[in-house]
Amino acid sequence: MKIRTLEALEDAISDEIAWRKRELTTARKLVQQSSGSTQTANLRSGVLILYAHWEGWVKNVARLYIRYANTQSATYAQLSSAFLGNALKVKISSIEKASTPAIHNEFALFLMEGLSGKARLSEDLVQTQSNLSSAVLSNVVERLGLPRRTEYATRANMIDQELVNRRNSIAHGQFLELNANDFLALHEDVLALLQLFTDDVRNAASTSSYLKDSV
């Protein structure tokens, strides 16, 4: 589905995150309302749900932004460095697999004459690698040309150790010592980062930050 207007993008983002917020709220309540072995099980499943929405939220909101940018009829020459880099990566990937000079020459011609053509960006360039660590998040932010927030750097250990590593341990069937207060603090921190990321995407779209001469 194409997203042609800011209103449509806002609706798509709101729909994407609404159901995730509901599930995250449910996971929090299950922990708060349980005790003993039941709470232990809810804590383990809660970490898995929290990570799943951490990765899915970032990936899908990012791709919605790229989908919106694709409908705005910008040329390659008009794109910001981040988005032009995305567009060129797609083309470079295709010529890396090609052994015929014709493909290489076609790419050279694009560099000389094709930058005035309508840009086409791939949503698949946003990859979370099924392991959205702080380093992978930094790559996503960079690829979208979003602000490099200090919050991402200062919470890198939280992302890597308290969220990603815990999720990996649980997913691999390992025992993990975790109490309700730890989980609730992690839940709050992750939601704060997700909201920050989403606000930056919304602002980037509204100011046309995918263009080099954005507002």
PDB file of C-alpha atoms in Angstrom, residues 19-186:
ATOM      1  CA  TRP A  19      -1.408  -2.902  18.763  1.00  0.00           C
ATOM      2  CA  ARG A  20       2.177  -3.150  19.954  1.00  0.00           C
ATOM      3  CA  LYS A  21       1.441  -0.813  22.856  1.00  0.00           C
ATOM      4  CA  ARG A  22      -1.565  -2.922  23.793  1.00  0.00           C
ATOM      5  CA  GLU A  23       0.500  -6.099  23.924  1.00  0.00           C
ATOM      6  CA  LEU A  24       3.254  -4.397  25.892  1.00  0.00           C
ATOM      7  CA  THR A  25       0.714  -3.090  28.383  1.00  0.00           C
ATOM      8  CA  THR A  26      -0.691  -6.595  28.774  1.00  0.00           C
ATOM      9  CA  ALA A  27       2.782  -8.029  29.367  1.00  0.00           C
ATOM     10  CA  ARG A  28       3.416  -5.425  32.068  1.00  0.00           C
ATOM     11  CA  LYS A  29       0.105  -6.105  33.787  1.00  0.00           C
ATOM     12  CA  LEU A  30       0.690  -9.856  33.801  1.00  0.00           C
ATOM     13  CA  VAL A  31       3.955  -9.313  35.649  1.00  0.00           C
ATOM     14  CA  GLN A  32       2.454  -6.836  38.098  1.00  0.00           C
ATOM     15  CA  GLN A  33      -0.555  -9.002  38.880  1.00  0.00           C
ATOM     16  CA  SER A  34       1.273 -12.299  39.402  1.00  0.00           C
ATOM     17  CA  SER A  35       3.699 -13.749  41.915  1.00  0.00           C
ATOM     18  CA  GLY A  36       5.908 -16.778  42.519  1.00  0.00           C
ATOM     19  CA  SER A  37       6.462 -19.226  39.676  1.00  0.00           C
ATOM     20  CA  THR A  38       3.684 -17.620  37.619  1.00  0.00           C
ATOM     21  CA  GLN A  39       5.429 -14.268  37.780  1.00  0.00           C
ATOM     22  CA  THR A  40       8.729 -15.895  36.848  1.00  0.00           C
ATOM     23  CA  ALA A  41       7.113 -17.316  33.700  1.00  0.00           C
ATOM     24  CA  ASN A  42       5.469 -13.970  32.939  1.00  0.00           C
ATOM     25  CA  LEU A  43       8.816 -12.202  33.331  1.00  0.00           C
ATOM     26  CA  ARG A  44      10.481 -14.533  30.854  1.00  0.00           C
ATOM     27  CA  SER A  45       7.686 -14.230  28.302  1.00  0.00           C
ATOM     28  CA  GLY A  46       7.544 -10.490  28.980  1.00  0.00           C
ATOM     29  CA  VAL A  47      11.174 -10.038  27.943  1.00  0.00           C
ATOM     30  CA  LEU A  48      10.509 -11.948  24.717  1.00  0.00           C
ATOM     31  CA  ILE A  49       7.460  -9.786  23.937  1.00  0.00           C
ATOM     32  CA  LEU A  50       9.371  -6.617  24.813  1.00  0.00           C
ATOM     33  CA  TYR A  51      12.231  -7.501  22.469  1.00  0.00           C
ATOM     34  CA  ALA A  52       9.862  -8.593  19.678  1.00  0.00           C
ATOM     35  CA  HIS A  53       8.151  -5.221  19.700  1.00  0.00           C
ATOM     36  CA  TRP A  54      11.464  -3.375  20.058  1.00  0.00           C
ATOM     37  CA  GLU A  55      12.658  -4.900  16.799  1.00  0.00           C
ATOM     38  CA  GLY A  56       9.340  -4.950  14.941  1.00  0.00           C
ATOM     39  CA  TRP A  57       8.415  -1.403  15.908  1.00  0.00           C
ATOM     40  CA  VAL A  58      11.727   0.105  14.756  1.00  0.00           C
ATOM     41  CA  LYS A  59      11.847  -1.888  11.517  1.00  0.00           C
ATOM     42  CA  ASN A  60       8.265  -1.281  10.445  1.00  0.00           C
ATOM     43  CA  VAL A  61       8.106   2.410  11.342  1.00  0.00           C
ATOM     44  CA  ALA A  62      11.367   2.940   9.438  1.00  0.00           C
ATOM     45  CA  ARG A  63      10.002   1.136   6.401  1.00  0.00           C
ATOM     46  CA  LEU A  64       6.782   3.155   6.490  1.00  0.00           C
ATOM     47  CA  TYR A  65       8.901   6.308   6.312  1.00  0.00           C
ATOM     48  CA  ILE A  66      10.799   4.997   3.286  1.00  0.00           C
ATOM     49  CA  ARG A  67       7.500   4.000   1.656  1.00  0.00           C
ATOM     50  CA  TYR A  68       6.222   7.541   2.156  1.00  0.00           C
ATOM     51  CA  ALA A  69       9.414   9.075   0.727  1.00  0.00           C
ATOM     52  CA  ASN A  70       9.032   6.852  -2.338  1.00  0.00           C
ATOM     53  CA  THR A  71       5.708   8.487  -3.218  1.00  0.00           C
ATOM     54  CA  GLN A  72       6.974  12.077  -3.111  1.00  0.00           C
ATOM     55  CA  SER A  73       8.407  12.103  -6.659  1.00  0.00           C
ATOM     56  CA  ALA A  74      11.860  13.254  -5.599  1.00  0.00           C
ATOM     57  CA  THR A  75      14.728  12.795  -8.017  1.00  0.00           C
ATOM     58  CA  TYR A  76      17.991  11.175  -7.020  1.00  0.00           C
ATOM     59  CA  ALA A  77      19.676  14.569  -7.183  1.00  0.00           C
ATOM     60  CA  GLN A  78      17.188  15.972  -4.667  1.00  0.00           C
ATOM     61  CA  LEU A  79      17.752  13.303  -2.026  1.00  0.00           C
ATOM     62  CA  SER A  80      19.645  13.825   1.203  1.00  0.00           C
ATOM     63  CA  SER A  81      22.996  12.089   1.478  1.00  0.00           C
ATOM     64  CA  ALA A  82      21.460   9.335   3.633  1.00  0.00           C
ATOM     65  CA  PHE A  83      18.670   8.557   1.186  1.00  0.00           C
ATOM     66  CA  LEU A  84      20.888   8.894  -1.892  1.00  0.00           C
ATOM     67  CA  GLY A  85      23.247   6.459  -0.192  1.00  0.00           C
ATOM     68  CA  ASN A  86      20.315   4.059   0.199  1.00  0.00           C
ATOM     69  CA  ALA A  87      19.374   4.398  -3.454  1.00  0.00           C
ATOM     70  CA  LEU A  88      22.928   3.903  -4.676  1.00  0.00           C
ATOM     71  CA  LYS A  89      23.398   0.864  -2.467  1.00  0.00           C
ATOM     72  CA  VAL A  90      20.577  -0.904  -4.298  1.00  0.00           C
ATOM     73  CA  LYS A  91      22.177  -0.191  -7.650  1.00  0.00           C
ATOM     74  CA  ILE A  92      25.685  -1.052  -6.462  1.00  0.00           C
ATOM     75  CA  SER A  93      24.442  -4.379  -5.091  1.00  0.00           C
ATOM     76  CA  SER A  94      23.064  -5.259  -8.531  1.00  0.00           C
ATOM     77  CA  ILE A  95      26.292  -4.509 -10.365  1.00  0.00           C
ATOM     78  CA  GLU A  96      28.387  -6.365  -7.802  1.00  0.00           C
ATOM     79  CA  LYS A  97      26.601  -9.548  -8.865  1.00  0.00           C
ATOM     80  CA  ALA A  98      26.975  -8.784 -12.562  1.00  0.00           C
ATOM     81  CA  SER A  99      29.933  -9.891 -14.657  1.00  0.00           C
ATOM     82  CA  THR A 100      28.929  -8.285 -17.948  1.00  0.00           C
ATOM     83  CA  PRO A 101      30.297  -4.868 -18.934  1.00  0.00           C
ATOM     84  CA  ALA A 102      26.844  -3.762 -20.087  1.00  0.00           C
ATOM     85  CA  ILE A 103      25.556  -3.710 -16.505  1.00  0.00           C
ATOM     86  CA  HIS A 104      28.616  -1.785 -15.323  1.00  0.00           C
ATOM     87  CA  ASN A 105      28.244   0.680 -18.177  1.00  0.00           C
ATOM     88  CA  GLU A 106      24.573   1.132 -17.337  1.00  0.00           C
ATOM     89  CA  PHE A 107      25.530   2.094 -13.793  1.00  0.00           C
ATOM     90  CA  ALA A 108      28.145   4.535 -15.073  1.00  0.00           C
ATOM     91  CA  LEU A 109      25.528   6.123 -17.337  1.00  0.00           C
ATOM     92  CA  PHE A 110      23.203   6.449 -14.353  1.00  0.00           C
ATOM     93  CA  LEU A 111      25.897   8.345 -12.433  1.00  0.00           C
ATOM     94  CA  MET A 112      26.437  10.668 -15.365  1.00  0.00           C
ATOM     95  CA  GLU A 113      22.854  11.243 -16.494  1.00  0.00           C
ATOM     96  CA  GLY A 114      20.370   9.397 -14.319  1.00  0.00           C
ATOM     97  CA  LEU A 115      20.411  11.498 -11.167  1.00  0.00           C
ATOM     98  CA  SER A 116      17.601  13.626 -12.586  1.00  0.00           C
ATOM     99  CA  GLY A 117      15.316  10.589 -12.719  1.00  0.00           C
ATOM    100  CA  LYS A 118      12.714   9.706 -10.103  1.00  0.00           C
ATOM    101  CA  ALA A 119      14.323   8.056  -7.103  1.00  0.00           C
ATOM    102  CA  ARG A 120      13.349   4.587  -5.983  1.00  0.00           C
ATOM    103  CA  LEU A 121      14.285   3.418  -2.506  1.00  0.00           C
ATOM    104  CA  SER A 122      14.143  -0.097  -1.134  1.00  0.00           C
ATOM    105  CA  GLU A 123      12.378  -0.699   2.177  1.00  0.00           C
ATOM    106  CA  ASP A 124      14.539  -3.802   2.563  1.00  0.00           C
ATOM    107  CA  LEU A 125      17.548  -1.591   3.255  1.00  0.00           C
ATOM    108  CA  VAL A 126      16.283  -1.300   6.837  1.00  0.00           C
ATOM    109  CA  GLN A 127      17.546  -4.511   8.381  1.00  0.00           C
ATOM    110  CA  THR A 128      17.442  -5.296  12.085  1.00  0.00           C
ATOM    111  CA  GLN A 129      19.267  -8.608  11.578  1.00  0.00           C
ATOM    112  CA  SER A 130      16.933 -10.326  14.085  1.00  0.00           C
ATOM    113  CA  ASN A 131      19.202  -8.836  16.726  1.00  0.00           C
ATOM    114  CA  LEU A 132      18.508  -5.128  17.206  1.00  0.00           C
ATOM    115  CA  SER A 133      21.520  -4.177  19.285  1.00  0.00           C
ATOM    116  CA  SER A 134      22.627  -0.610  19.909  1.00  0.00           C
ATOM    117  CA  ALA A 135      25.043  -0.869  16.965  1.00  0.00           C
ATOM    118  CA  VAL A 136      22.306  -2.090  14.608  1.00  0.00           C
ATOM    119  CA  LEU A 137      19.977   0.652  15.854  1.00  0.00           C
ATOM    120  CA  SER A 138      22.705   3.204  15.136  1.00  0.00           C
ATOM    121  CA  ASN A 139      22.902   1.876  11.557  1.00  0.00           C
ATOM    122  CA  VAL A 140      19.134   2.230  11.114  1.00  0.00           C
ATOM    123  CA  VAL A 141      19.213   5.794  12.436  1.00  0.00           C
ATOM    124  CA  GLU A 142      22.121   6.634  10.134  1.00  0.00           C
ATOM    125  CA  ARG A 143      20.438   5.040   7.120  1.00  0.00           C
ATOM    126  CA  LEU A 144      17.332   7.178   7.667  1.00  0.00           C
ATOM    127  CA  GLY A 145      19.318  10.345   8.337  1.00  0.00           C
ATOM    128  CA  LEU A 146      17.721  10.752  11.775  1.00  0.00           C
ATOM    129  CA  PRO A 147      19.326  12.641  14.678  1.00  0.00           C
ATOM    130  CA  ARG A 148      22.014  10.696  16.557  1.00  0.00           C
ATOM    131  CA  ARG A 149      20.389  10.986  19.964  1.00  0.00           C
ATOM    132  CA  THR A 150      22.544  10.828  23.083  1.00  0.00           C
ATOM    133  CA  GLU A 151      19.804   8.677  24.617  1.00  0.00           C
ATOM    134  CA  TYR A 152      20.757   5.840  22.272  1.00  0.00           C
ATOM    135  CA  ALA A 153      24.414   6.034  23.333  1.00  0.00           C
ATOM    136  CA  THR A 154      23.763   6.380  27.050  1.00  0.00           C
ATOM    137  CA  ARG A 155      21.350   3.430  26.978  1.00  0.00           C
ATOM    138  CA  ALA A 156      23.504   1.220  24.771  1.00  0.00           C
ATOM    139  CA  ASN A 157      24.306  -1.107  27.662  1.00  0.00           C
ATOM    140  CA  MET A 158      20.630  -1.364  28.515  1.00  0.00           C
ATOM    141  CA  ILE A 159      19.808  -2.280  24.905  1.00  0.00           C
ATOM    142  CA  ASP A 160      22.625  -4.797  24.520  1.00  0.00           C
ATOM    143  CA  GLN A 161      22.775  -6.428  27.944  1.00  0.00           C
ATOM    144  CA  GLU A 162      19.399  -5.979  29.590  1.00  0.00           C
ATOM    145  CA  LEU A 163      17.240  -6.432  26.500  1.00  0.00           C
ATOM    146  CA  VAL A 164      19.013  -8.201  23.638  1.00  0.00           C
ATOM    147  CA  ASN A 165      21.198 -10.559  25.679  1.00  0.00           C
ATOM    148  CA  ARG A 166      18.367 -11.414  28.054  1.00  0.00           C
ATOM    149  CA  ARG A 167      16.094 -12.159  25.139  1.00  0.00           C
ATOM    150  CA  ASN A 168      18.747 -14.362  23.536  1.00  0.00           C
ATOM    151  CA  SER A 169      19.310 -16.253  26.768  1.00  0.00           C
ATOM    152  CA  ILE A 170      15.594 -16.919  27.224  1.00  0.00           C
ATOM    153  CA  ALA A 171      15.089 -17.829  23.562  1.00  0.00           C
ATOM    154  CA  HIS A 172      17.905 -20.394  23.858  1.00  0.00           C
ATOM    155  CA  GLY A 173      16.277 -21.994  26.875  1.00  0.00           C
ATOM    156  CA  GLN A 174      18.629 -20.697  29.529  1.00  0.00           C
ATOM    157  CA  PHE A 175      17.575 -19.828  33.075  1.00  0.00           C
ATOM    158  CA  LEU A 176      17.610 -16.093  33.765  1.00  0.00           C
ATOM    159  CA  GLU A 177      17.376 -14.375  37.131  1.00  0.00           C
ATOM    160  CA  LEU A 178      15.043 -11.413  36.747  1.00  0.00           C
ATOM    161  CA  ASN A 179      12.741  -9.609  39.153  1.00  0.00           C
ATOM    162  CA  ALA A 180       9.631  -7.561  38.518  1.00  0.00           C
ATOM    163  CA  ASN A 181      11.293  -4.217  39.225  1.00  0.00           C
ATOM    164  CA  ASP A 182      14.042  -4.961  36.698  1.00  0.00           C
ATOM    165  CA  PHE A 183      11.479  -5.832  34.057  1.00  0.00           C
ATOM    166  CA  LEU A 184       9.284  -2.799  34.715  1.00  0.00           C
ATOM    167  CA  ALA A 185      12.292  -0.462  34.507  1.00  0.00           C
ATOM    168  CA  LEU A 186      13.387  -2.117  31.247  1.00  0.00           C
TER     169      LEU A 186
END
